[in-house]
Every structure is written in structure tokens, then in C-alpha cells.
PDB file of C-alpha atoms in Angstrom:
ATOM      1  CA  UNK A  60     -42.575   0.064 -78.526  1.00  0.00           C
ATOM      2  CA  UNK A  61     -40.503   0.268 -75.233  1.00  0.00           C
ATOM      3  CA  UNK A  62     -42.382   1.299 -72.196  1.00  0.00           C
ATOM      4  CA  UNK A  63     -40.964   2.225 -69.281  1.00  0.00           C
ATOM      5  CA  UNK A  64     -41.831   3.693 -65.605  1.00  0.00           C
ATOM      6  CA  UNK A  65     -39.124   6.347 -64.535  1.00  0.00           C
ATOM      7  CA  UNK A  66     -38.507   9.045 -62.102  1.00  0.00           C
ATOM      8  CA  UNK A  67     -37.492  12.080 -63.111  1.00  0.00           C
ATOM      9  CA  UNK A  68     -37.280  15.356 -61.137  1.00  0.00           C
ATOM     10  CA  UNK A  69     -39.027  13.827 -58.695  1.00  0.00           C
ATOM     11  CA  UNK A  70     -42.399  12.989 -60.516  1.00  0.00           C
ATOM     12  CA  UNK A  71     -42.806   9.716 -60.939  1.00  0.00           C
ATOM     13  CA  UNK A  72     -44.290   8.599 -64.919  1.00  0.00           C
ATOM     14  CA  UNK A  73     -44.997   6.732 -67.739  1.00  0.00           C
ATOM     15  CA  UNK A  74     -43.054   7.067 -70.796  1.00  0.00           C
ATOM     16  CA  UNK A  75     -41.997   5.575 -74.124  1.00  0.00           C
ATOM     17  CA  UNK A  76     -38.122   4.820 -74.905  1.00  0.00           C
ATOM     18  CA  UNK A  77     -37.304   6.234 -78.496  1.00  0.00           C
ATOM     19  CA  UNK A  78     -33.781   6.361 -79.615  1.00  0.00           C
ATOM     20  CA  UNK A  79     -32.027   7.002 -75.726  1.00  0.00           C
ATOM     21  CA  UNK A  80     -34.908   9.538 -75.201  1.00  0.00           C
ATOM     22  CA  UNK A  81     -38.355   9.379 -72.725  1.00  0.00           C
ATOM     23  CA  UNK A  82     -41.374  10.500 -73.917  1.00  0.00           C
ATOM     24  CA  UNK A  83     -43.866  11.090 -71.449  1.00  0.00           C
ATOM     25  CA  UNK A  84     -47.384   9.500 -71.550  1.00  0.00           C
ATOM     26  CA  UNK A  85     -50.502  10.941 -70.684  1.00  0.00           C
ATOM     27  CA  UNK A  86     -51.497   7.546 -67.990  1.00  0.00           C
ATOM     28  CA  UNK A  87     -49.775   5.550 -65.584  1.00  0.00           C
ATOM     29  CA  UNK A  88     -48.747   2.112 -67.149  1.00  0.00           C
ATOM     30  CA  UNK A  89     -51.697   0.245 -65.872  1.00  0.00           C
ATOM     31  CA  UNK A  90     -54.374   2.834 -67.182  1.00  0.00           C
ATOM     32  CA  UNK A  91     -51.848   2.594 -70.472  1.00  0.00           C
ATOM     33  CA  UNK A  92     -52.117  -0.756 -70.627  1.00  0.00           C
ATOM     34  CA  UNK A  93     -55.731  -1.318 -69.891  1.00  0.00           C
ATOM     35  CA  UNK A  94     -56.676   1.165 -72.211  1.00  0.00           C
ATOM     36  CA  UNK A  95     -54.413  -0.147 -74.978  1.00  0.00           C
ATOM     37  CA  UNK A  96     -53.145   3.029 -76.310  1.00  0.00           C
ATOM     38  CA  UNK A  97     -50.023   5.165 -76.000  1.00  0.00           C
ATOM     39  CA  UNK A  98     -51.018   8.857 -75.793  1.00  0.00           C
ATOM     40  CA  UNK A  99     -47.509  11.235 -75.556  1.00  0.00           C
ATOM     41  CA  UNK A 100     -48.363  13.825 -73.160  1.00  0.00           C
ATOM     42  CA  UNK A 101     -47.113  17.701 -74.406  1.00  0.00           C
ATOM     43  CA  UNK A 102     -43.579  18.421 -73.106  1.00  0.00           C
ATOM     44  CA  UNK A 103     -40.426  17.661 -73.775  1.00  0.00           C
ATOM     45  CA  UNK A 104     -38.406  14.126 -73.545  1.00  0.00           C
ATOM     46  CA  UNK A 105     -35.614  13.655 -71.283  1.00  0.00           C
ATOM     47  CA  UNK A 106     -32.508  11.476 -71.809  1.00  0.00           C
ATOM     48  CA  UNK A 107     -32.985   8.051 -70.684  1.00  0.00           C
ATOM     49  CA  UNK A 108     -29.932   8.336 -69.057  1.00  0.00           C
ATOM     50  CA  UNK A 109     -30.943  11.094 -66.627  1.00  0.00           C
ATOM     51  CA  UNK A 110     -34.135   9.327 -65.344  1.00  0.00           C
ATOM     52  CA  UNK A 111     -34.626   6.614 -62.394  1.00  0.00           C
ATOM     53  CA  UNK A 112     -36.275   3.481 -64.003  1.00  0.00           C
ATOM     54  CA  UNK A 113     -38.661   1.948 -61.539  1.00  0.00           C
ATOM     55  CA  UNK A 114     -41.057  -1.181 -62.672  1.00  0.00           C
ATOM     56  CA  UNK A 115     -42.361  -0.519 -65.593  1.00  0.00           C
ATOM     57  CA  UNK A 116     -45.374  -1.829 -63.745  1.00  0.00           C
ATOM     58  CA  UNK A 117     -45.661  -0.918 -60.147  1.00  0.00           C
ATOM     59  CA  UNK A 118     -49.162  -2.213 -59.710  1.00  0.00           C
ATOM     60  CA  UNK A 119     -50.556  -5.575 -61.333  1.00  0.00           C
ATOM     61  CA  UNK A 120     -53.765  -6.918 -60.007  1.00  0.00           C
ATOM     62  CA  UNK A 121     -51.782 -10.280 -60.172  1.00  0.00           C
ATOM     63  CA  UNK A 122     -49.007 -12.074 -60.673  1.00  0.00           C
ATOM     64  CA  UNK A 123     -48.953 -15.475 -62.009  1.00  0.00           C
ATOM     65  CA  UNK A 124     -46.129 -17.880 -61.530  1.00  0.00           C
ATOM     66  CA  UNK A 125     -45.817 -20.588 -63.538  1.00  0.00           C
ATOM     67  CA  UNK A 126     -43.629 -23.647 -62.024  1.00  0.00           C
ATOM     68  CA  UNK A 127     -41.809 -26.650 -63.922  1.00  0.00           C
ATOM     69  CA  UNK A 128     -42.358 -25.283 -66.939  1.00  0.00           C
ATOM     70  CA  UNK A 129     -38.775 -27.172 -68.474  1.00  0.00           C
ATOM     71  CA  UNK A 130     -38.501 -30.393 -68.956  1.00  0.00           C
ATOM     72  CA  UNK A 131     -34.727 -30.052 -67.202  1.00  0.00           C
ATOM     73  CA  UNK A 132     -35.869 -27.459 -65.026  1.00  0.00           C
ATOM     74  CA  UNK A 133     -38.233 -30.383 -63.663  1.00  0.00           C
ATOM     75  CA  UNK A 134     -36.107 -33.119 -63.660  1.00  0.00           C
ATOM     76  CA  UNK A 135     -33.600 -30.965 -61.467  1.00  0.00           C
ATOM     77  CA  UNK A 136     -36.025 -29.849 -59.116  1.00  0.00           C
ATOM     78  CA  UNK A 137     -36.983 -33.502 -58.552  1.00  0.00           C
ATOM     79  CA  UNK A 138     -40.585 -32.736 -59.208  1.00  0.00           C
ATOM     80  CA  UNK A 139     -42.956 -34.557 -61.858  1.00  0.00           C
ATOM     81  CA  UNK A 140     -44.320 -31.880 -64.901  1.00  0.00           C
ATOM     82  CA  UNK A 141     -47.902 -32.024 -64.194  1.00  0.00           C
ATOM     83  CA  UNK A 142     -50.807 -32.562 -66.782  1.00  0.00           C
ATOM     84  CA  UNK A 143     -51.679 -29.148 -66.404  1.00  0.00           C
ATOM     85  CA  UNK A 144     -49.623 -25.706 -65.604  1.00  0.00           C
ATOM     86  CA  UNK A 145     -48.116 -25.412 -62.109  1.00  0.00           C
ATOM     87  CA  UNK A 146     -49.601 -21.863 -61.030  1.00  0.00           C
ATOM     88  CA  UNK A 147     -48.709 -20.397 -58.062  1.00  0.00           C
ATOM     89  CA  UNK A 148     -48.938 -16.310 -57.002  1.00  0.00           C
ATOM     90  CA  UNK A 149     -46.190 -13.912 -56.394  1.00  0.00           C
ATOM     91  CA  UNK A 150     -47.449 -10.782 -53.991  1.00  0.00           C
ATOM     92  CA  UNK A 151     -47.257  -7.545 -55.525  1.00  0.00           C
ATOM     93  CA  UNK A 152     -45.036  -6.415 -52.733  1.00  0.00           C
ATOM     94  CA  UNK A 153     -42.490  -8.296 -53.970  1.00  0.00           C
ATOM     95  CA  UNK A 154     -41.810  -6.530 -57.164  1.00  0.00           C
ATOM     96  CA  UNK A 155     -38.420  -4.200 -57.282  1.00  0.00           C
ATOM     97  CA  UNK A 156     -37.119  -2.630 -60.431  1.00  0.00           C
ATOM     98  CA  UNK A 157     -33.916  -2.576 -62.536  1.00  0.00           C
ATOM     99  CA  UNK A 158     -30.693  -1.540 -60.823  1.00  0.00           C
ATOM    100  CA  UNK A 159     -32.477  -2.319 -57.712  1.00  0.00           C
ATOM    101  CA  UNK A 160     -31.045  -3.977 -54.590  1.00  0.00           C
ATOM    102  CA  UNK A 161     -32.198  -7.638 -53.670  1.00  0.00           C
ATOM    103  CA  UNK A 162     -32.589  -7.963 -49.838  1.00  0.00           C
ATOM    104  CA  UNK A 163     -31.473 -11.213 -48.343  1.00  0.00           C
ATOM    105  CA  UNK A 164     -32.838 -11.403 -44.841  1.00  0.00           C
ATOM    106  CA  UNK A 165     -32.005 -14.597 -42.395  1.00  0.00           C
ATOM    107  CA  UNK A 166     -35.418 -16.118 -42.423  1.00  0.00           C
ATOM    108  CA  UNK A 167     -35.479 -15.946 -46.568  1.00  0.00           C
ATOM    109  CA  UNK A 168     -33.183 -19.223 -46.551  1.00  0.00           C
ATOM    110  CA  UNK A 169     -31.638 -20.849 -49.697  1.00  0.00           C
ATOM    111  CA  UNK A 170     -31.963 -17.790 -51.418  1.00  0.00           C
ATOM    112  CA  UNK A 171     -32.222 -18.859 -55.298  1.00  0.00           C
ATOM    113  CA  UNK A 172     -32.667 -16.618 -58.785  1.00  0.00           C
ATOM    114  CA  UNK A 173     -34.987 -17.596 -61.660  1.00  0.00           C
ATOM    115  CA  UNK A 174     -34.663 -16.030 -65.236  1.00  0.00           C
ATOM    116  CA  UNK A 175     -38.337 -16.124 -66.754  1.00  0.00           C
ATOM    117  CA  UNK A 176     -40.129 -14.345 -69.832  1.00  0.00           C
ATOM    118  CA  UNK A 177     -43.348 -12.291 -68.371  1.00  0.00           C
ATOM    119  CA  UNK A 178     -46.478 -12.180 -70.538  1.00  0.00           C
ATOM    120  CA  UNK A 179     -48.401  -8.943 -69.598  1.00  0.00           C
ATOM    121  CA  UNK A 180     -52.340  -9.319 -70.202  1.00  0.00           C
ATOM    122  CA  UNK A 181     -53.404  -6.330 -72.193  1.00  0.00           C
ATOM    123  CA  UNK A 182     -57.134  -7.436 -72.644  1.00  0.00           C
ATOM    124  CA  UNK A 183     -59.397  -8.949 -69.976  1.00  0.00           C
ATOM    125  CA  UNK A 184     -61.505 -12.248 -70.796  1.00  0.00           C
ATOM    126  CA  UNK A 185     -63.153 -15.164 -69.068  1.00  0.00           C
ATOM    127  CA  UNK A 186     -62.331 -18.693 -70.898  1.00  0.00           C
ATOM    128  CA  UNK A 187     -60.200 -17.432 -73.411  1.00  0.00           C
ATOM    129  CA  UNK A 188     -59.727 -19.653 -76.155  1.00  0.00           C
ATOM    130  CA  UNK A 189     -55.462 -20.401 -76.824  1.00  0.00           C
ATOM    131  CA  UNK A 190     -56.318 -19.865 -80.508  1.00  0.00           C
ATOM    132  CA  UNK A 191     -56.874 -15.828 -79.429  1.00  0.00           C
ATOM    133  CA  UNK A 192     -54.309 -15.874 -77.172  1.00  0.00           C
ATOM    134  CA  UNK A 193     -52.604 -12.718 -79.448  1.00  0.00           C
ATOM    135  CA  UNK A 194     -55.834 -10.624 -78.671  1.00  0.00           C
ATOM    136  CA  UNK A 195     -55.221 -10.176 -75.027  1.00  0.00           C
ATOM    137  CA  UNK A 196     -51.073 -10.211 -74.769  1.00  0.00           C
ATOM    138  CA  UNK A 197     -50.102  -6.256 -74.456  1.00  0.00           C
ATOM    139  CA  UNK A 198     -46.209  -7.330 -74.272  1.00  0.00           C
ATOM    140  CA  UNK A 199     -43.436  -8.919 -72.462  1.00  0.00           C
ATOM    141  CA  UNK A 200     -40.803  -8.051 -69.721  1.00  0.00           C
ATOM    142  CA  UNK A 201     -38.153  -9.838 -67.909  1.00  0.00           C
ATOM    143  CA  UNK A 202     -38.698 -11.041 -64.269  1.00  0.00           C
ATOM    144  CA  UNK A 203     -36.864 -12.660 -61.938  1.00  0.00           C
ATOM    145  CA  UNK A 204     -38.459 -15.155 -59.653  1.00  0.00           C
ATOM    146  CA  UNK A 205     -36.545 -15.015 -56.716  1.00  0.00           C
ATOM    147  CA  UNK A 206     -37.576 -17.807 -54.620  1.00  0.00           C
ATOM    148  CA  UNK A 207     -36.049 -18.693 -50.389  1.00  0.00           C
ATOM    149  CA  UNK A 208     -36.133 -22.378 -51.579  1.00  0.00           C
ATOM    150  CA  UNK A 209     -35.851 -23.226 -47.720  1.00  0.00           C
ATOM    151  CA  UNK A 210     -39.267 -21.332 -47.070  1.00  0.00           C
ATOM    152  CA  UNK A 211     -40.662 -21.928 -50.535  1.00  0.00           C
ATOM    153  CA  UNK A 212     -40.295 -25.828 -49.915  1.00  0.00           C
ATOM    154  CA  UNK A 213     -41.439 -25.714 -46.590  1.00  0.00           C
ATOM    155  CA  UNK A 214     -44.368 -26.872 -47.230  1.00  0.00           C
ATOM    156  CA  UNK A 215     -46.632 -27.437 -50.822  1.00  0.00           C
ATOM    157  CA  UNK A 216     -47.601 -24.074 -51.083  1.00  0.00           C
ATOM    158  CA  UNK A 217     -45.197 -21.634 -52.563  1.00  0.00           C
ATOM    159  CA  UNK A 218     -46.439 -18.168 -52.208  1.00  0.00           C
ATOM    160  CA  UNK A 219     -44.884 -17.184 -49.306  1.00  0.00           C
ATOM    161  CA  UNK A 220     -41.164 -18.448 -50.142  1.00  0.00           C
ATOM    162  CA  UNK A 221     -41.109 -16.387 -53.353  1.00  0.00           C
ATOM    163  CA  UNK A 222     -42.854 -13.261 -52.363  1.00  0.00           C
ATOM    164  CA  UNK A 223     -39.834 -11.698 -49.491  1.00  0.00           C
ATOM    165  CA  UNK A 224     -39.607  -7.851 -50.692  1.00  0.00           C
ATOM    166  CA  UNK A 225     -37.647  -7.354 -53.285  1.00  0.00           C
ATOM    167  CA  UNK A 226     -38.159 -10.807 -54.768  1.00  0.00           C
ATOM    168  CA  UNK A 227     -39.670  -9.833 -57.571  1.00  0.00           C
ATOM    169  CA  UNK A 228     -37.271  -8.014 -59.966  1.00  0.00           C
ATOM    170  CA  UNK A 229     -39.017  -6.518 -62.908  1.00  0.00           C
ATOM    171  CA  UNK A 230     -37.835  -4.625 -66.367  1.00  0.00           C
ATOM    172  CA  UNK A 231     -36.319  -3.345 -67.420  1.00  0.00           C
ATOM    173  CA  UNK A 232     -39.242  -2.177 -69.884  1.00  0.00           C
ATOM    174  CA  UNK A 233     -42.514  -3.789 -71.236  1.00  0.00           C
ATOM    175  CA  UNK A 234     -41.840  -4.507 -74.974  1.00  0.00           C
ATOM    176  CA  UNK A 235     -44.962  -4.319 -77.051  1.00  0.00           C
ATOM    177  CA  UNK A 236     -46.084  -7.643 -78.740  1.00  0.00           C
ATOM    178  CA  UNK A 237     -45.663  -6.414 -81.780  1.00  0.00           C
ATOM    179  CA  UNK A 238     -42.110  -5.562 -81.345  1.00  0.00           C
ATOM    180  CA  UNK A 239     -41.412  -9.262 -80.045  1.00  0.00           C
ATOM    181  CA  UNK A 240     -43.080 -11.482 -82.670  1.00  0.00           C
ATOM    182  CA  UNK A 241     -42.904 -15.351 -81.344  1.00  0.00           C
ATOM    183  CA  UNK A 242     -42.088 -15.258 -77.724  1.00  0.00           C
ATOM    184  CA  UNK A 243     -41.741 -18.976 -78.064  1.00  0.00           C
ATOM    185  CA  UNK A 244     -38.046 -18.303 -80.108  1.00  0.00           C
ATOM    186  CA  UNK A 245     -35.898 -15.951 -77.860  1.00  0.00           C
ATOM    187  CA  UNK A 246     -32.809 -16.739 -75.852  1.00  0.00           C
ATOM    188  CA  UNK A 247     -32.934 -16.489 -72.689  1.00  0.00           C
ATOM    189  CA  UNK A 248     -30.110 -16.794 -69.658  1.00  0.00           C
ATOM    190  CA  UNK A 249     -28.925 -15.403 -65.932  1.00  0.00           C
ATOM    191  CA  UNK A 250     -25.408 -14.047 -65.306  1.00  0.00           C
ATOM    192  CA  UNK A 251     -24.674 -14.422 -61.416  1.00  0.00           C
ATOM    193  CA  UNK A 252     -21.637 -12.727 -60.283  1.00  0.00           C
ATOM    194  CA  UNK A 253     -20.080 -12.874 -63.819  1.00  0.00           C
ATOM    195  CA  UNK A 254     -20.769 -16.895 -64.194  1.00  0.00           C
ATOM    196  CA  UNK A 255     -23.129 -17.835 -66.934  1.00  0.00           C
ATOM    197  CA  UNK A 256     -25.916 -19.928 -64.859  1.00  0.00           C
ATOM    198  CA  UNK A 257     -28.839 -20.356 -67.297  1.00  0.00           C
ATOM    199  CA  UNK A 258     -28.945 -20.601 -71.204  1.00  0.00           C
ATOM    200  CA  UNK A 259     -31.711 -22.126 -72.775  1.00  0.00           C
ATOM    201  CA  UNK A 260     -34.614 -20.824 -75.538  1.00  0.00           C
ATOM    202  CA  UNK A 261     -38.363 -20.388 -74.578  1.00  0.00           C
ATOM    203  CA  UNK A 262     -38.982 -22.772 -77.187  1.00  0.00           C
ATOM    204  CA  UNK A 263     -38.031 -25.258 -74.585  1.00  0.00           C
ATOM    205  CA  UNK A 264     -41.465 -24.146 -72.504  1.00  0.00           C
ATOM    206  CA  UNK A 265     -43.561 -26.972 -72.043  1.00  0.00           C
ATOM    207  CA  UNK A 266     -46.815 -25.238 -71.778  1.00  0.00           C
ATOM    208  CA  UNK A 267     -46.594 -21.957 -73.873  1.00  0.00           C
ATOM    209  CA  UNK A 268     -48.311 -18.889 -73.648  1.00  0.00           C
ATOM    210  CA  UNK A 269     -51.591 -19.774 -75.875  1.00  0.00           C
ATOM    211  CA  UNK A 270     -52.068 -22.495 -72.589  1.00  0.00           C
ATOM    212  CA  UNK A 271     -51.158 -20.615 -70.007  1.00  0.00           C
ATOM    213  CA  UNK A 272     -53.455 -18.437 -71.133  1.00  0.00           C
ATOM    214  CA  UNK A 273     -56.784 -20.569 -71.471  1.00  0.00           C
ATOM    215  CA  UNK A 274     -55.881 -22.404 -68.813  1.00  0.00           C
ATOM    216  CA  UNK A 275     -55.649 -19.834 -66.087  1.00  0.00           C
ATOM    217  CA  UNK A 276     -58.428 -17.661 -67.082  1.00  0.00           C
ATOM    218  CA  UNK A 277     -60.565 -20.796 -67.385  1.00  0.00           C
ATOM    219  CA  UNK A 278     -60.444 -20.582 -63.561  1.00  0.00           C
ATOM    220  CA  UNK A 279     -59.856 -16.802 -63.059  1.00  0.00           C
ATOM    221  CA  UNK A 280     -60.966 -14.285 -65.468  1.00  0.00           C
ATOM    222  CA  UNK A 281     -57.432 -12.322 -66.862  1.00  0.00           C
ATOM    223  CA  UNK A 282     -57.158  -8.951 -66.075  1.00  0.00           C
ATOM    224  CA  UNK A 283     -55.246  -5.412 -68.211  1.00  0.00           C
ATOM    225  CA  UNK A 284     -52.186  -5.690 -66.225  1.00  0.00           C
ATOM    226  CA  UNK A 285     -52.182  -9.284 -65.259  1.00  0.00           C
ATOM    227  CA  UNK A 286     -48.392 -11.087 -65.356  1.00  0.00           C
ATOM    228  CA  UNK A 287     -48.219 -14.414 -66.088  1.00  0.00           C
ATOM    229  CA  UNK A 288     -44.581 -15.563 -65.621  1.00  0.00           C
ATOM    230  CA  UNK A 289     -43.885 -18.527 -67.966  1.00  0.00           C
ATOM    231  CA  UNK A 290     -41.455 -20.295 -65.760  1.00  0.00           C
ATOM    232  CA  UNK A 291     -37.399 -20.645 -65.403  1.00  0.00           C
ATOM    233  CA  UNK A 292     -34.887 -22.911 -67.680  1.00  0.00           C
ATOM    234  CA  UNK A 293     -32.494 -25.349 -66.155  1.00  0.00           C
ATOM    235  CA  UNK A 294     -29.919 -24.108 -64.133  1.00  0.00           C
ATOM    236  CA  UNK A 295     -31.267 -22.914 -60.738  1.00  0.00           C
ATOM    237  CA  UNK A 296     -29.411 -22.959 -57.959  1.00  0.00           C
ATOM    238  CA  UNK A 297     -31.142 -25.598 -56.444  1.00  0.00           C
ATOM    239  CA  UNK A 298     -30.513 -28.197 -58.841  1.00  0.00           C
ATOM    240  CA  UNK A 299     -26.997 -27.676 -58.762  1.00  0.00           C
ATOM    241  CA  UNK A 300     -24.249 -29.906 -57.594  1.00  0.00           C
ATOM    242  CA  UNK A 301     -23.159 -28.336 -54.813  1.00  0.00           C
ATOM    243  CA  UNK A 302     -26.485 -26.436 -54.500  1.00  0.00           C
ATOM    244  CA  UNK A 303     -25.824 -22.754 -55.424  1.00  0.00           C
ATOM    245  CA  UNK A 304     -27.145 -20.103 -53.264  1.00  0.00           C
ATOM    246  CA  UNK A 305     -27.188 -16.365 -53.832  1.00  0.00           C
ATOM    247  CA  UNK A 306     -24.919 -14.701 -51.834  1.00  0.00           C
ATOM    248  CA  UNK A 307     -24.202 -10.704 -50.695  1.00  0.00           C
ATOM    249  CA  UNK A 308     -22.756  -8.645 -53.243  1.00  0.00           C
ATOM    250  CA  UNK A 309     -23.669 -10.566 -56.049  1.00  0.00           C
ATOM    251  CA  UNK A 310     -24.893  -8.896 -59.356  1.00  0.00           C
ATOM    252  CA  UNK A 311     -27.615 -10.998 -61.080  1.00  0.00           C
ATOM    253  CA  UNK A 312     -28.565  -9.966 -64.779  1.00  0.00           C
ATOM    254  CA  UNK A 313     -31.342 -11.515 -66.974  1.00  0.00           C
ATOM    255  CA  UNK A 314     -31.181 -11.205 -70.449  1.00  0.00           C
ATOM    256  CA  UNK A 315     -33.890 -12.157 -72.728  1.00  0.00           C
ATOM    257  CA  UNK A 316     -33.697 -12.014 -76.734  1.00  0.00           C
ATOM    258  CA  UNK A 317     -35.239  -8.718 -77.896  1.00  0.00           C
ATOM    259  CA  UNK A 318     -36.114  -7.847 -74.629  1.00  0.00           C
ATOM    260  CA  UNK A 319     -33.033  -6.233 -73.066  1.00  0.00           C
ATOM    261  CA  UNK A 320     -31.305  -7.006 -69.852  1.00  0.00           C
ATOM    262  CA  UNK A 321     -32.233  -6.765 -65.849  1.00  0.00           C
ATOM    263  CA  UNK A 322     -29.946  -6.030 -63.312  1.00  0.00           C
ATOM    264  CA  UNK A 323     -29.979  -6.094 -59.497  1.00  0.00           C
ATOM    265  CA  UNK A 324     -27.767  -6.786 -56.656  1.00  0.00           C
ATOM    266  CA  UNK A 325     -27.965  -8.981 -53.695  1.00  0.00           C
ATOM    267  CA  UNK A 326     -27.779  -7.513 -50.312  1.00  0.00           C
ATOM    268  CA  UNK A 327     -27.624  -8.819 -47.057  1.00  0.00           C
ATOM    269  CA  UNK A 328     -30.286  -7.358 -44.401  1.00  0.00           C
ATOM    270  CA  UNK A 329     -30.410  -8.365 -40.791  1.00  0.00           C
ATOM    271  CA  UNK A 330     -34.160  -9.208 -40.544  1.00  0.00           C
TER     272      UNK A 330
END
């Protein structure tokens, strides 16, 4: 199932994507989500192509980012993989949605993308066990984790570096888990300004989702809406020779295997 958050006539909604058309929902996507049923409210669809999409979700309680989680990724970053997952928190004010703009302010320096598969937590639990991971994954969207390397490497903590507005681009849909089937077999890459930048497989993920899983809510317990983004392939802009930095003007699009495609462009702001 392909859930989506759209405008349309100036009511904002949840819907489901059948065959080019929205249905509407009865709930937002987080009340959706949490309550882990689709209910199509009475009234007719609309054509996709006349509604706004916004993120499919506007409000997470959380979003989990998940660093080095490559082997090459790693090794061009310069940074050891860990013994455990590298988690680190996007803000929810970062999150924009498909077809929207990414701002590029002066103080966001070394402006880099980062094509990642997003796990969204459909079930809550406290020490989940990675042998139910399936229980509590709702589905999967596309997210890119726009990071101002200059600010993000600052210092060890990364929060603040990847969390500019806008720096979360998210969508274009949630894909339900049944729909995906192994999220551990799906091509994944990032098209920036027409050049083919990443191109790798999420089979290539060091820690998958079953240990991402039991390993954050170990600490944390997960919540309906939760994102856990599994981390970006090889190919970053910072790990290139010359170092690639996003630039004004430039359209970035994500594409992950049965997922669909993300889309947003760069823009320059003066602070």
C-alpha cells in the first residue's frame, strides 16, 4: 500500500495511492500509523496528479540517524565502523517533502546529500528482540540526509550539522512492509544534477534493520511513527576526490528499489 500526505483544495490529508488516484483516509498519517489500519474516509478520490504531496509524515516523535553504516561509506569518511550502530538525531524541523526546495544558507557549509532507506516504526516496544523486528516495521520511505559537513564535523556531535531546515527530504510515500518484502535487497542510488553519485544495494548495510532495531530501543523505547534512517552508501560528497559539494540549482533525486523516487532542488538563501 502507498501512503501519502497531500494537499488538495487547500485541506491538508492522508490518503492511499491506487492506480494514479488518492483515496482519502479517515486519520492523519501518524494516528494511521499508530493505529495500524487504513480506514478510506467517504468521498471521492482525486488524481494524484492534481494534489500537493507534502511528507508523508509531517510529525515523527523521532528521527534516528544511523552513521557509517557501509563498509565504503566508512572507509571514505575516514571514520572506524563501530562495534555498535552510530545513532545520531535529525530535528523534526528539518523534514521537507518531495518536489521541495533545499535551502543552502552561508553558515550550512560543505553542504553534502545522503541517499538512505527509512524504516518507519509501526508498533511501540521496549527491548525489542531483532528476531521480531517484522512486528513493529509499518513501512519504508526514502530520505535524504542532508548533512553541512563543515558544521556537522565541527565538533563530535552531529545533530546540529544535519538538522538546517529543509535538510531532511522525505517521500515520496511510505510503502507498507508488506509491499517491500526484504529491505535488505533493493537498489538504491542519488542522481545530482544529472550525474549518477551513489549506486550500491542495502544488502551492503552493515548493521540491518533487525539491529538497529534492538539496539536502539534497548536504550529508548520505539515509538508508532519513529524513523530510523539506516545510513548512506559510498559516494558522498565528502569522500570524493575533489570533495563534491551541493551547489544552487542542483536537482537531487533518490531512488530506492520498490520504493519510488525523491526529488528536490537546491537553493541558495542568504542567511
Amino acid at each position: 500500500m502507498k501512503l501519502v500526505t497531500y494537499i488538495y483544495e487547500g485541506i491538508l490529508r492522508a490518503g492511499v495511492v491506487r492506480e494514479g488516484e488518492v483515496f482519502p483516509l479517515v486519520q492523519d498519517m501518524l494516528s494511521t500509523i499508530a493505529g495500524r489500519h487504513t480506514h478510506v474516509a467517504e468521498g471521492a478520490s482525486v488524481l494524484l496528479s492534481d494534489v500537493t504531496l507534502q511528507p508523508p509524515l509531517l510529525n515523527p516523535p523521532r528521527i534516528f540517524g544511523i552513521g557509517l553504516n557501509y563498509v565504503e561509506h566508512a572507509a571514505e569518511s575516514k571514520m572506524k565502523v563501530q562495534d555498535v550502530p552510530t545513532v545520531f538525531m535529525k530535528l523534526t524541523s528539518s523534514i521537507t517533502g518531495p518536489e521541495m526546495p533545499i535551502f543552502l544558507p552561508p553558515q550550512a557549509t560543505q553542504p553534502d546529500y545522503e541517499a538512505e532507506l527509512a524504516v518507519v516504526i509501526g508498533k511501540g516496544g521496549h527491548n525489542i528482540a531483532a528476531a521480531a523486528w517484522k512486528e513493529y516495521v509499518f513501512g519504508y520511505t526514502i530520505l535524504n540526509d542532508v548533512s553541512a559537513r563543515g558544521v556537522q564535523l565541527a565538533t563530535t556531535q552531529w545533530t546540529l550539522g544535519k538538522s538546517f531546515p529543509s535538510f531532511t527530504p522525505l517521500g515520496p510515500w511510505i510503502i507498507t512492509a508488506d509491499e517491500v518484502g526484504d529491505p535488505h535487497a533493493l537498489n538504491i542510488e542519488c542522481v545530482v544534477a544529472g550525474e549518477t553519485l551513489q549506486s550500491a544495494n542495502t544488502r551492503d548495510l552493515i548493521f540491518r534493520i533487525p539491529a538497529l532495531i534492538e539496539y536502539i530501543s534497548s536504550v529508548t523505547p520505539l515509538e508508532p511513527g519513529d524513523i530510523i534512517s539506516t545510513g548512506t552508501p559510498p559516494g558522498v560528497g565528502l569522500g570524493r576526490t575533489p570533495q563534491r559539494w551541493l551547489k544552487p540549482e542542483e536537482d537531487v533525486v533518490i531512488t530506492i528499489e520498490k520504493i519510488g523516487s525523491l526529488r528536490n532542488r537546491t537553493v541558495a538563501v542568504e542567511r
